[in-house]
Coordinates of C-alpha atoms in Angstrom, one line a residue:
M1 CA 87.2 75.7 142.9
P2 CA 88.9 75.7 146.4
G3 CA 92.3 74.1 147.1
A4 CA 95.8 74.5 145.7
R5 CA 97.1 72.9 142.5
H6 CA 98.2 69.3 143.3
T7 CA 102.0 69.1 142.7
D8 CA 102.8 65.8 144.3
W9 CA 103.0 62.4 142.6
T10 CA 99.7 61.0 141.2
H11 CA 98.4 58.3 138.9
V12 CA 97.5 59.8 135.5
H13 CA 95.0 57.9 133.3
V14 CA 94.2 59.1 129.8
V15 CA 91.2 57.9 127.8
G16 CA 91.9 58.9 124.2
D17 CA 94.8 60.7 122.5
R18 CA 97.7 61.3 124.9
R19 CA 99.1 64.3 123.0
Q20 CA 95.7 65.9 123.0
A21 CA 95.3 65.1 126.8
A22 CA 98.6 66.8 127.7
G23 CA 96.9 70.3 127.3
Y24 CA 94.5 69.4 130.1
V25 CA 97.0 68.3 132.7
P26 CA 97.3 71.7 134.5
F27 CA 93.5 71.9 134.9
A28 CA 93.4 68.3 136.0
R29 CA 96.0 69.0 138.8
K30 CA 93.8 71.9 139.9
V31 CA 90.8 69.6 140.1
L32 CA 92.8 67.0 142.0
G33 CA 94.1 69.7 144.4
A34 CA 90.5 70.6 145.2
V35 CA 89.6 66.9 145.8
V36 CA 92.6 66.5 148.2
A37 CA 91.7 69.7 150.1
D38 CA 88.0 68.8 150.3
A39 CA 88.8 65.2 151.5
A40 CA 91.1 66.5 154.2
H41 CA 88.3 68.9 155.4
L42 CA 85.8 66.1 155.5
G43 CA 88.1 63.4 156.9
L44 CA 87.8 61.2 153.8
R45 CA 90.3 58.8 152.2
T46 CA 88.1 58.2 149.1
H47 CA 86.7 61.2 147.2
Q48 CA 86.0 62.3 143.6
M49 CA 85.2 65.4 141.5
T50 CA 84.2 65.4 137.8
R51 CA 84.3 68.4 135.5
H52 CA 82.8 68.6 132.0
L53 CA 84.4 71.2 129.9
P54 CA 82.6 73.2 127.1
D55 CA 84.8 71.6 124.4
G56 CA 83.6 68.1 125.4
A57 CA 86.6 67.1 127.5
V58 CA 86.1 65.4 130.8
V59 CA 88.5 65.7 133.8
I60 CA 88.2 63.5 137.0
G61 CA 90.2 64.1 140.2
E62 CA 89.9 61.4 142.8
L63 CA 91.4 59.8 145.9
R64 CA 91.1 56.0 146.2
G65 CA 92.2 54.9 149.7
G66 CA 94.3 58.0 150.0
I67 CA 96.0 57.4 146.6
P68 CA 95.6 60.4 144.2
R69 CA 94.5 59.8 140.6
M70 CA 93.7 62.0 137.6
T71 CA 91.6 60.8 134.6
I72 CA 91.6 62.9 131.4
V73 CA 89.1 62.2 128.6
P74 CA 90.0 64.7 125.7
P75 CA 87.2 65.7 123.3
P76 CA 86.8 63.5 120.1
L77 CA 89.3 64.3 117.4
I78 CA 87.7 66.4 114.7
Q79 CA 89.3 65.5 111.3
R80 CA 89.6 68.7 109.4
P81 CA 88.5 68.0 105.8
V82 CA 91.4 68.0 103.4
D83 CA 90.7 70.3 100.5
L84 CA 91.4 68.9 97.0
P85 CA 94.7 70.5 95.8
R86 CA 94.9 71.7 92.3
G87 CA 96.3 69.1 90.0
K88 CA 96.6 67.9 86.4
D89 CA 94.2 65.0 86.1
D90 CA 91.7 63.5 88.6
F91 CA 88.9 61.0 87.9
V92 CA 85.3 61.9 88.4
V93 CA 82.7 59.2 89.0
W94 CA 79.0 59.2 89.8
A95 CA 78.5 56.1 91.9
R96 CA 75.0 54.5 92.0
D97 CA 73.4 51.2 92.8
T98 CA 69.9 49.9 93.4
A99 CA 69.9 51.2 97.0
H100 CA 71.2 54.6 95.8
P101 CA 69.7 55.2 92.4
Q102 CA 70.8 58.9 92.4
G103 CA 74.1 58.4 94.3
L104 CA 75.0 59.0 97.9
D105 CA 74.1 62.7 97.9
A106 CA 71.1 64.1 96.0
R107 CA 72.7 67.4 95.1
F108 CA 76.4 66.6 94.7
P109 CA 76.7 62.8 94.0
Q110 CA 79.9 63.1 92.1
Q111 CA 83.2 62.0 93.7
I112 CA 86.7 63.0 92.6
L113 CA 89.2 60.1 92.8
R114 CA 92.9 61.0 92.9
P115 CA 95.4 58.2 92.5
R116 CA 96.7 56.6 94.6
W117 CA 93.8 56.8 96.0
T118 CA 92.0 59.5 97.9
T119 CA 88.2 60.1 97.5
Y120 CA 87.0 63.6 97.6
F121 CA 83.4 64.5 98.4
H122 CA 81.9 68.0 97.8
E123 CA 82.1 68.9 101.5
A124 CA 82.2 67.3 105.0
A125 CA 78.4 67.6 105.2
T126 CA 77.9 65.7 101.9
T127 CA 75.9 62.5 102.5
G128 CA 78.3 59.5 102.9
Y129 CA 81.4 61.6 103.9
A130 CA 81.3 60.8 107.6
E131 CA 80.7 57.1 107.1
F132 CA 83.4 56.7 104.5
A133 CA 86.3 54.8 106.0
G134 CA 89.0 55.4 103.3
K135 CA 91.3 58.3 102.7
K136 CA 89.1 61.3 102.0
G137 CA 88.8 65.0 101.5
T138 CA 86.6 67.7 100.0
Y139 CA 86.5 69.6 96.8
R140 CA 84.1 72.5 97.6
A141 CA 87.0 75.0 98.0
L142 CA 88.1 74.3 94.4
F143 CA 84.7 73.5 92.9
P144 CA 82.0 75.5 94.8
D145 CA 79.3 74.6 92.3
G146 CA 80.3 70.9 92.1
V147 CA 81.4 68.9 89.0
R148 CA 78.1 68.0 87.6
Y149 CA 78.5 68.3 83.9
A150 CA 80.8 66.3 81.6
A151 CA 80.6 64.0 78.6
N152 CA 82.2 60.8 77.3
V153 CA 84.5 62.2 74.5
D154 CA 87.3 64.6 75.5
W155 CA 90.1 66.7 74.0
R156 CA 93.3 67.6 75.8
S157 CA 95.4 70.6 75.1
Q158 CA 99.2 70.9 75.0
D159 CA 98.8 72.4 78.5
D160 CA 96.7 69.5 79.8
E161 CA 93.4 71.3 79.8
R162 CA 90.4 69.1 79.0
I163 CA 87.0 69.7 77.5
Q164 CA 84.3 67.2 76.7
W165 CA 81.3 66.6 74.5
Y166 CA 78.9 63.7 73.9
G167 CA 79.7 61.1 71.3
P168 CA 79.5 57.4 70.5
S169 CA 80.2 54.8 73.2
T170 CA 83.6 53.9 71.8
R171 CA 84.5 57.6 71.3
Y172 CA 85.7 56.8 67.8
F173 CA 83.2 54.6 66.0
V174 CA 79.5 55.3 65.4
D175 CA 77.2 53.1 67.6
G176 CA 75.5 50.6 65.3
Y177 CA 71.7 50.9 65.1
R178 CA 71.7 53.8 67.6
R179 CA 70.0 57.0 66.5
P180 CA 72.7 59.8 65.9
L181 CA 70.6 62.3 67.9
A182 CA 70.9 59.9 70.9
Q183 CA 74.7 59.7 70.6
Y184 CA 75.5 63.4 70.4
G185 CA 74.5 66.6 72.2
R186 CA 74.6 70.4 71.9
W187 CA 77.1 71.2 74.7
V188 CA 80.8 71.6 75.4
F189 CA 81.8 71.0 79.0
G190 CA 84.9 71.8 81.0
L191 CA 85.9 71.2 84.6
G192 CA 82.4 70.0 85.5
Q193 CA 80.7 73.2 84.1
V194 CA 78.9 74.0 80.8
L195 CA 81.3 75.9 78.6
L196 CA 79.0 76.2 75.6
D197 CA 75.3 75.5 75.3
V198 CA 74.6 75.9 71.6
D199 CA 70.9 76.6 71.9
R200 CA 71.4 79.2 74.6
Y201 CA 74.2 80.8 72.7
C202 CA 71.9 81.1 69.6
E203 CA 69.2 82.6 71.7
A204 CA 71.4 85.1 73.5
S205 CA 73.1 86.1 70.3
E206 CA 69.9 86.2 68.3
V207 CA 71.3 83.9 65.6
E208 CA 70.1 80.6 63.9
F209 CA 72.4 77.7 63.2
P210 CA 71.1 74.9 61.1
E211 CA 74.0 72.9 62.4
R212 CA 73.7 72.7 66.2
T213 CA 75.0 69.2 67.2
V214 CA 78.6 69.2 68.5
M215 CA 80.7 66.6 66.7
G216 CA 84.1 67.7 68.0
A217 CA 85.7 70.6 69.9
A218 CA 89.1 72.1 70.9
F219 CA 90.9 75.3 72.0
D220 CA 92.9 77.3 69.6
G221 CA 94.4 80.2 71.5
R222 CA 91.5 82.5 72.3
W223 CA 89.0 80.5 70.3
L224 CA 86.8 77.5 71.1
M225 CA 86.8 75.5 67.8
V226 CA 83.6 73.4 67.3
I227 CA 82.6 71.1 64.5
M228 CA 78.8 71.0 64.3
A229 CA 76.2 69.0 62.3
A230 CA 72.6 69.2 61.4
L231 CA 71.4 65.7 62.4
S232 CA 68.0 64.3 61.4
E233 CA 66.1 61.2 62.2
V234 CA 67.3 58.0 60.5
S235 CA 65.5 56.6 57.5
W236 CA 66.6 53.8 55.2
P237 CA 65.5 52.2 51.9
P238 CA 62.4 49.9 52.2
A239 CA 63.0 46.2 52.4
P240 CA 61.9 44.0 49.5
P241 CA 58.4 42.7 50.3
L242 CA 59.4 39.1 49.5
A243 CA 62.6 37.1 49.6
E244 CA 63.7 36.4 46.1
Q245 CA 66.6 33.9 46.5
H246 CA 67.5 30.7 48.2
P247 CA 68.6 31.8 50.8
D248 CA 68.0 35.5 51.1
G249 CA 68.9 38.2 53.6
W250 CA 68.3 41.9 54.0
A251 CA 69.2 44.4 56.7
S252 CA 68.9 48.2 57.0
P253 CA 72.3 49.8 57.3
S254 CA 73.5 50.1 60.9
Y255 CA 74.4 53.8 60.5
F256 CA 72.9 56.8 58.9
M257 CA 73.3 56.7 55.1
G258 CA 72.1 60.2 54.1
E259 CA 73.9 63.4 53.6
V260 CA 75.0 65.4 56.7
P261 CA 75.4 69.2 56.7
L262 CA 78.6 70.2 58.6
A263 CA 80.2 73.4 59.8
L264 CA 83.3 74.4 61.6
R265 CA 82.8 77.5 63.8
R266 CA 85.0 79.2 66.3
F267 CA 83.7 81.1 69.3
E268 CA 85.8 83.8 71.1
M269 CA 86.7 83.0 74.7
V270 CA 87.8 85.2 77.5
I271 CA 89.4 84.4 80.8
D272 CA 87.7 86.0 83.7
P273 CA 89.7 85.7 87.0
S274 CA 86.7 86.9 89.0
V275 CA 84.7 83.8 88.2
P276 CA 84.6 81.4 91.2
G277 CA 86.0 77.9 90.6
P278 CA 88.7 76.7 88.3
M279 CA 86.9 77.1 85.0
K280 CA 87.4 80.8 84.3
R281 CA 86.9 80.6 80.5
R282 CA 83.6 81.8 79.1
V283 CA 82.3 82.2 75.5
V284 CA 81.5 85.7 74.3
A285 CA 78.0 86.2 72.9
R286 CA 77.8 87.1 69.1
S287 CA 81.5 86.2 68.7
H288 CA 81.3 83.2 66.4
E289 CA 82.8 82.9 63.0
T290 CA 81.9 80.2 60.5
L291 CA 85.2 79.0 59.0
W292 CA 84.0 76.1 56.8
E293 CA 80.7 74.5 55.6
G294 CA 80.1 71.3 53.7
V295 CA 77.9 68.3 53.2
E296 CA 79.2 64.7 53.5
A297 CA 77.4 61.4 53.1
R298 CA 77.2 59.2 56.2
A299 CA 79.1 61.7 58.3
T300 CA 77.4 61.2 61.7
V301 CA 80.9 60.6 63.1
P302 CA 83.0 62.1 65.8
W303 CA 85.8 64.5 64.9
H304 CA 89.1 64.6 66.9
F305 CA 91.4 67.6 67.0
D306 CA 95.1 67.5 67.6
A307 CA 96.6 69.2 70.6
T308 CA 97.0 72.5 68.8
G309 CA 93.3 72.7 68.0
R310 CA 93.9 73.4 64.4
V311 CA 93.7 69.9 62.7
A312 CA 90.6 67.7 62.9
V313 CA 90.1 64.3 61.5
A314 CA 87.1 62.0 61.1
H315 CA 86.7 58.5 59.6
V316 CA 83.4 57.9 57.8
P317 CA 82.0 54.4 57.4
P318 CA 81.6 53.0 53.9
S319 CA 78.5 52.8 51.7
S320 CA 78.2 49.1 52.6
A321 CA 79.3 47.0 55.5
Q322 CA 77.4 43.9 54.7
T323 CA 78.4 40.4 53.6
V324 CA 75.2 38.8 52.3
Q325 CA 74.5 35.5 50.5
Q326 CA 71.6 35.7 48.1
G327 CA 71.2 32.4 46.4
E328 CA 74.7 31.5 45.2
V329 CA 75.8 35.1 45.0
W330 CA 77.8 36.7 47.8
S331 CA 78.1 40.5 48.1
R332 CA 81.0 42.0 49.9
P333 CA 81.5 45.2 52.0
S334 CA 82.9 48.3 50.3
E335 CA 86.6 48.2 49.7
A336 CA 87.3 51.6 51.4
H337 CA 85.9 54.1 53.9
T338 CA 86.5 57.8 53.8
R339 CA 88.9 59.9 55.9
L340 CA 88.1 63.6 56.3
E341 CA 90.5 66.3 57.5
L342 CA 90.1 70.0 58.3
N343 CA 93.3 72.0 58.6
V344 CA 92.9 75.6 60.0
T345 CA 95.7 78.1 59.3
A346 CA 96.8 80.9 61.6
T347 CA 94.7 83.3 59.5
G348 CA 91.5 81.2 59.9
T349 CA 91.4 79.8 56.4
V350 CA 90.6 76.1 56.1
R351 CA 92.0 73.4 53.9
F352 CA 89.6 70.4 53.5
T353 CA 90.7 67.0 52.2
R354 CA 89.0 63.7 51.6
A355 CA 90.8 60.4 51.1
A356 CA 89.9 56.7 50.7
V357 CA 91.2 54.2 53.3
S358 CA 91.4 50.5 52.4
L359 CA 92.7 47.3 54.1
A360 CA 94.6 45.4 51.4
A361 CA 94.4 41.6 51.1
G362 CA 97.2 39.5 52.5
D363 CA 98.7 38.7 55.9
G364 CA 100.2 41.7 57.6
A365 CA 98.3 44.3 55.7
A366 CA 97.3 47.2 57.9
A367 CA 94.9 50.2 57.7
T368 CA 93.7 53.0 60.0
L369 CA 90.5 52.8 61.9
A370 CA 90.7 56.0 64.0
E371 CA 93.0 58.9 64.8
D372 CA 93.3 61.1 67.9
G373 CA 96.0 63.7 67.2
A374 CA 99.2 61.8 66.7
A375 CA 97.7 58.5 68.1
V376 CA 96.5 56.1 65.4
L377 CA 94.5 52.9 65.8
Q378 CA 94.9 50.3 63.0
V379 CA 93.5 47.0 62.1
V380 CA 96.0 44.4 60.9
R381 CA 95.4 41.1 59.0
R382 CA 96.8 38.1 61.0
G383 CA 96.3 34.7 59.4
R384 CA 92.6 34.3 58.8
G385 CA 91.7 36.9 61.4
F386 CA 92.5 40.5 62.5
A387 CA 94.3 42.3 65.3
Y388 CA 94.2 45.9 66.6
R389 CA 97.5 47.9 66.5
L390 CA 98.2 50.9 68.7
D391 CA 101.5 52.4 69.6
G392 CA 103.3 49.8 67.6
A393 CA 101.8 46.9 69.7
E394 CA 99.1 44.5 68.7
T395 CA 96.2 42.8 70.5
A396 CA 95.5 39.1 70.2
A397 CA 94.0 38.3 66.9
W398 CA 90.3 37.6 66.4
E399 CA 88.2 36.2 63.5
L400 CA 85.1 37.5 61.8
G401 CA 82.9 34.6 60.8
L402 CA 82.6 30.9 61.6
V403 CA 85.8 28.9 62.2
T404 CA 85.6 25.1 61.9
D405 CA 87.6 23.4 64.6
P406 CA 89.5 20.1 63.8
T407 CA 87.2 18.4 66.2
P408 CA 84.2 17.1 64.2
G409 CA 81.0 19.1 64.8
R410 CA 82.7 21.9 66.7
I411 CA 82.5 25.5 65.5
D412 CA 84.0 28.6 67.0
W413 CA 83.1 32.2 66.5
C414 CA 85.2 34.9 68.0
R415 CA 84.9 38.7 68.1
R416 CA 87.0 41.4 69.9
Q417 CA 85.0 44.6 69.8
V418 CA 86.2 47.9 71.0
L419 CA 83.9 49.0 73.8
C420 CA 85.8 52.2 74.5
A421 CA 89.3 53.6 73.9
D422 CA 91.7 56.5 74.6
L423 CA 94.2 56.3 71.8
R424 CA 96.4 59.1 73.4
E425 CA 96.8 56.9 76.5
G426 CA 97.3 53.7 74.5
A427 CA 94.2 52.1 76.2
L428 CA 91.5 49.9 74.7
L429 CA 88.6 48.4 76.5
L430 CA 87.6 45.3 74.5
L431 CA 84.6 43.0 74.7
E432 CA 85.5 39.5 73.6
S433 CA 82.7 37.3 72.6
R434 CA 83.5 33.6 71.9
Q435 CA 80.8 31.2 70.9
T436 CA 81.4 27.5 70.6
F437 CA 78.9 25.0 69.2
A438 CA 79.5 21.3 69.8
G439 CA 77.3 18.8 68.0
G440 CA 76.2 15.4 69.1
P441 CA 73.1 13.9 70.7
S442 CA 72.7 16.9 73.0
P443 CA 74.1 19.9 71.1
A444 CA 75.7 22.4 73.5
L445 CA 76.1 26.1 72.8
R446 CA 78.7 27.9 75.0
F447 CA 79.2 31.6 75.2
I448 CA 82.1 33.3 76.9
H449 CA 82.2 37.0 77.3
R450 CA 85.3 38.7 78.7
V451 CA 86.0 42.4 79.2
V452 CA 89.6 43.0 78.5
L453 CA 91.7 46.1 79.3
W454 CA 94.5 46.4 76.9
Q455 CA 97.1 49.0 77.8
R456 CA 100.5 49.6 76.1
G457 CA 100.5 46.1 74.9
G458 CA 99.5 44.3 78.2
E459 CA 96.1 42.7 78.8
T460 CA 94.0 42.5 82.0
V461 CA 90.8 40.6 82.2
I462 CA 88.4 42.6 84.3
A463 CA 85.2 40.6 83.7
H464 CA 84.5 37.0 82.7
T465 CA 81.0 35.6 82.1
P466 CA 80.5 32.1 80.7
I467 CA 77.0 31.1 79.6
E468 CA 76.0 27.5 78.7
R469 CA 72.8 26.1 77.4
T470 CA 71.5 23.1 75.4
A471 CA 70.9 24.1 71.8
F472 CA 68.4 22.3 69.5
T473 CA 69.3 24.3 66.4
M474 CA 72.0 23.5 63.9
V475 CA 74.7 26.1 63.2
P476 CA 76.0 25.8 59.7
T477 CA 79.7 24.9 59.3
Y478 CA 80.7 27.6 56.9
T479 CA 83.7 29.9 56.5
A480 CA 82.5 31.9 53.5
V481 CA 82.5 35.1 55.4
L482 CA 86.2 34.8 56.3
A483 CA 87.1 33.7 52.8
R484 CA 85.4 36.7 51.2
L485 CA 87.0 39.1 53.6
S486 CA 90.5 37.8 53.0
E487 CA 90.4 37.5 49.2
A488 CA 89.9 41.2 48.4
P489 CA 90.5 44.7 50.0
V490 CA 87.9 45.8 52.5
A491 CA 87.0 49.1 54.2
P492 CA 88.5 49.0 57.7
L493 CA 85.4 50.5 59.2
A494 CA 83.3 47.8 57.6
L495 CA 85.0 45.4 60.0
V496 CA 83.6 47.5 62.9
H497 CA 80.1 47.5 61.6
L498 CA 80.1 44.3 59.6
H499 CA 76.9 42.3 59.2
A500 CA 77.1 38.8 57.6
F501 CA 74.2 36.7 56.4
G502 CA 75.3 33.0 56.2
P503 CA 74.2 30.1 54.0
S504 CA 71.4 27.7 54.1
N505 CA 72.1 24.4 55.8
L506 CA 69.4 21.8 56.5
G507 CA 66.7 24.3 55.7
L508 CA 68.0 26.9 58.2
T509 CA 69.6 30.3 57.5
T510 CA 72.0 31.8 59.9
N511 CA 72.2 35.5 60.5
F512 CA 75.4 36.7 62.1
G513 CA 75.5 40.3 63.1
M514 CA 79.2 41.0 63.6
S515 CA 78.9 44.5 65.0
L516 CA 78.7 45.7 68.6
L517 CA 75.2 44.2 68.8
A518 CA 76.4 40.7 68.3
A519 CA 79.2 41.2 70.8
H520 CA 76.5 41.9 73.4
L521 CA 74.0 39.4 72.0
T522 CA 71.6 42.2 72.6
T523 CA 71.2 45.9 71.7
P524 CA 72.9 47.8 74.5
F525 CA 70.8 51.0 74.1
R526 CA 67.4 52.2 75.1
K527 CA 64.6 51.0 72.9
A528 CA 63.6 54.5 71.8
D529 CA 67.2 55.3 70.8
T530 CA 67.5 52.4 68.3
F531 CA 66.5 52.0 64.7
G532 CA 66.7 49.4 61.9
Q533 CA 65.6 45.9 60.9
T534 CA 66.9 42.6 59.6
R535 CA 65.2 39.9 57.5
I536 CA 66.2 36.4 56.6
A537 CA 64.7 33.6 54.6
N538 CA 65.8 30.1 53.6
S539 CA 63.8 30.1 50.4
A540 CA 62.0 32.5 48.0
G541 CA 58.7 33.9 49.2
A542 CA 57.8 35.1 52.7
W543 CA 60.6 36.2 55.0
L544 CA 61.4 33.6 57.6
A545 CA 62.3 36.2 60.3
I546 CA 61.7 39.9 60.5
R547 CA 63.3 41.5 63.5
D548 CA 63.3 45.1 64.6
T549 CA 66.5 46.2 66.4
S550 CA 64.4 47.6 69.3
V551 CA 63.2 44.1 70.2
S552 CA 66.5 43.2 71.6
A553 CA 67.2 46.6 73.2
S554 CA 66.8 47.2 76.9
N555 CA 65.7 50.1 79.1
S556 CA 67.7 48.9 82.0
A557 CA 71.2 48.0 83.0
A558 CA 73.6 49.9 80.8
N559 CA 70.9 52.4 80.0
Q560 CA 70.6 53.6 83.6
Q561 CA 73.7 55.7 83.2
I562 CA 71.8 58.9 82.7
D563 CA 73.6 62.2 83.7
F564 CA 72.4 65.7 84.7
A565 CA 71.7 66.6 81.0
G566 CA 69.6 63.4 80.5
H567 CA 72.2 61.7 78.3
T568 CA 73.0 58.0 78.4
T569 CA 76.7 57.0 78.6
M570 CA 77.8 53.5 78.0
P571 CA 80.4 52.6 79.1
G572 CA 82.2 54.9 81.5
F573 CA 86.0 54.9 80.8
A574 CA 89.0 57.1 81.5
S575 CA 92.7 56.4 81.5
V576 CA 95.8 58.5 82.3
D577 CA 99.4 57.7 83.0
G578 CA 98.7 54.0 83.1
V579 CA 95.8 54.4 85.7
T580 CA 92.4 53.4 84.5
V581 CA 88.8 53.7 85.8
C582 CA 86.0 52.0 83.9
S583 CA 82.4 51.0 84.6
Y584 CA 80.5 48.8 82.2
N585 CA 77.2 47.1 82.9
T586 CA 75.0 45.5 80.3
N587 CA 72.4 42.7 80.0
I588 CA 73.1 39.5 78.0
Y589 CA 69.7 38.1 77.2
L590 CA 70.8 34.4 77.2
N591 CA 69.7 32.9 80.5
G592 CA 69.5 36.4 82.0
A593 CA 73.2 36.7 82.5
E594 CA 75.0 40.0 82.8
V595 CA 78.4 41.3 81.9
I596 CA 79.6 43.8 84.6
A597 CA 83.0 45.3 84.7
N598 CA 83.7 47.9 87.3
H599 CA 87.4 48.5 87.6
A600 CA 90.0 50.9 89.1
T601 CA 93.7 50.3 88.9
G602 CA 94.9 48.9 92.2
T603 CA 91.6 48.8 94.2
P604 CA 87.9 48.1 93.8
L605 CA 85.6 51.0 92.9
S606 CA 83.3 49.9 95.6
A607 CA 86.0 50.7 98.2
L608 CA 86.8 54.0 96.6
T609 CA 83.2 55.3 96.5
G610 CA 81.4 53.5 99.4
I611 CA 78.8 52.1 96.9
G612 CA 79.0 48.5 95.7
G613 CA 75.5 47.0 96.0
D614 CA 73.2 45.4 93.4
Q615 CA 73.7 46.9 89.9
A616 CA 76.5 49.1 91.0
R617 CA 77.7 51.5 88.3
Y618 CA 79.9 54.5 88.3
H619 CA 78.9 56.4 85.1
P620 CA 79.9 58.9 83.8
V621 CA 83.7 58.4 84.3
W622 CA 85.8 61.3 83.1
L623 CA 89.0 63.3 83.8
L624 CA 89.1 66.9 85.0
G625 CA 92.3 68.2 83.4
K626 CA 94.2 71.3 84.6
P627 CA 92.4 74.4 85.9
T628 CA 92.2 77.4 83.6
P629 CA 95.6 79.2 83.7
V630 CA 95.3 82.8 84.8

C-alpha cells in the first residue's frame, strides 16, 4: 500500500463499538495516507479506498472535496459464553409447548436457571441459545453430559448435596387412584446423572432383589441408603352386585390396601475424582447390605430421611378413608393412620417403630400429616373446617363437605388440596376448589379453581380459573359429612384421601369425592395409570351409577410431562431460599377449561426459557444441589 501514514487532522467515523474500533486507527491512517498520495498523483480532490480485513473489520479512507475522512467498521462483537459457576442450588427445567414438544434442543433440552435470573444452555451451539435475549450462559464445562436425569422427590444432605427419586405428585401423600407402579421408579439420581439403577445393579452384581422399587434414599457417610419395596398391581374387594340400602354407596379404596414387602439396603459409594462432571460418586457393585426387612399393610408410601441419612419416616394411610351413608347408617373413616420409623445406628443395626396418629375432636386439635427431617406438616381443626400448619404458621381454613350459606338455596363446598410441597423450605402449592350452587328458576353452578403458593405464612395466587354453567340438577343441602368428621377423632391422612357419599334428596344421591380427584374435577393421570371404581344408588336394587376412575382420566395436558426415563411428573415444583419455580397444567373437564400455573419468583417462566406458546409446560422442575466434594 503506497503512501505514508496520514498524521494530519482527519474526520473519524466509527460504525459500531468505539473501544473496539480504537485498535484499527493506525491501520486506518495508513489507508488514508495511501488515498491522499494516490489522489495527489492523479490530481483528484475526491478519492476512496476500502479494505476488508480477515477478522471482518472494514476500513475506509477517503477524500471528499479535499477533506480527509476515515471510517472504521469493527467486526461484530462475539459474546463469549459465560460458563455456569459451581454453586449450591440452581433450578433445572425442561421447557416445552405445542410448537416444541421435545423442547428447544433435541439432545439437551434442559435449561439451568440461576436466581436472579440467568438462563444456562448446554453450549452456545444449543438450539435457541443465539436467539435468547435474556442473560445467558452455558453449562457444558460443568456438565459435559448434560443434566437429563432427575425425579420429583429429593433429599438434601447437611452439606447441601441433593439426590432424587420418583414418588407421588405431592412428594408426601400417595396419589389417589393412581397405580403405585406408576408413581415410583427403580432409580436414584444426582446432579442430572443416574446414581443407582437397581435393575442394572442386580444384573452386574448377579443378585436378585424381590424389593426393587425405590421409596426413599439418602447418603450416610460412604453409604447410599435406599428403602425399597416389592410393588404389585392393585386389586380390591369386589363390589356388592346390588345396592342394598336407600341410599347406598360403594367405592374401591383410593390406595393399595394389601401388604407391601419392604427392605432397607445400603450400597457402598466411592468418590472418583477422574470422573468428568460434578457427580463423582459411584455405587460399587456387589457392595450392598440388607439392614432391615419387613411387611406393612398399605405401605406404598414415600419415606423421608433426615439430613444425617440415618432416620427415615413414613406415614401410611388408614384402613378406611370413606364417609358413606347406607340407608340411615353413616360409616366414618378410621380414627388413626400409622407412622413408621427406621432408625439406623452407627454400627448398622436398625430400630423399627410403629405408632398410631389421630386427630382429636375439638377446635384447635392438631395432628401430623407428613415429616421431612425436622420439618413437620400438620392438619389443625379450625371451626367446622381444617387448616394446614407448617413452621408454626397456618393456611386459611377449608371445609370438607357441604356448607349451607345463610342465603336460602345457596350451598358452598371448599377444598384446599396440597398439589406439591417442600416442607424443609416451608412451601406448599395448594389447589383450592370452591363450588357454589345457587338455586332458583335457573340454578347456577359456579366453580372457582385457584392455585395458591403458600410460603412461610404468606400466600400468592398464581392461577385463577372461574367456570360457570347452568345446572339442572339438585345438590342436597346437607352437612352430615362435616358433622361426622367433627364429632369424633379421625385419621389425619383420611382427610387427604377422604371420599364421602351423601344422602338422598328428591330421589338423587350425591357422590362427593373429596380427594385430589375432586379438587381437579377429573383424574389428573394417564388412563392406563389409574385404577378403581365408584358406585351409587338412591334405592335398593340396581346401582344408579357405576363409574371407573379411568373414565375421567386424560392422556393429555398434565400427562405430557414425560421425562427421559418415561416417567410422568405432575406437577413440577421446587423451592429454595424463598425462590420458587413451579409448572402445573391440567384439564378441568367442565366446559373444557384448564388450570395452568407456570410460575417463577420475580419473572415469567416464558421469559426465562424462551418458550411460552400453547400448552407451555416446564416439567420436570428440580434443584441441582452442590457438586460432589473431592
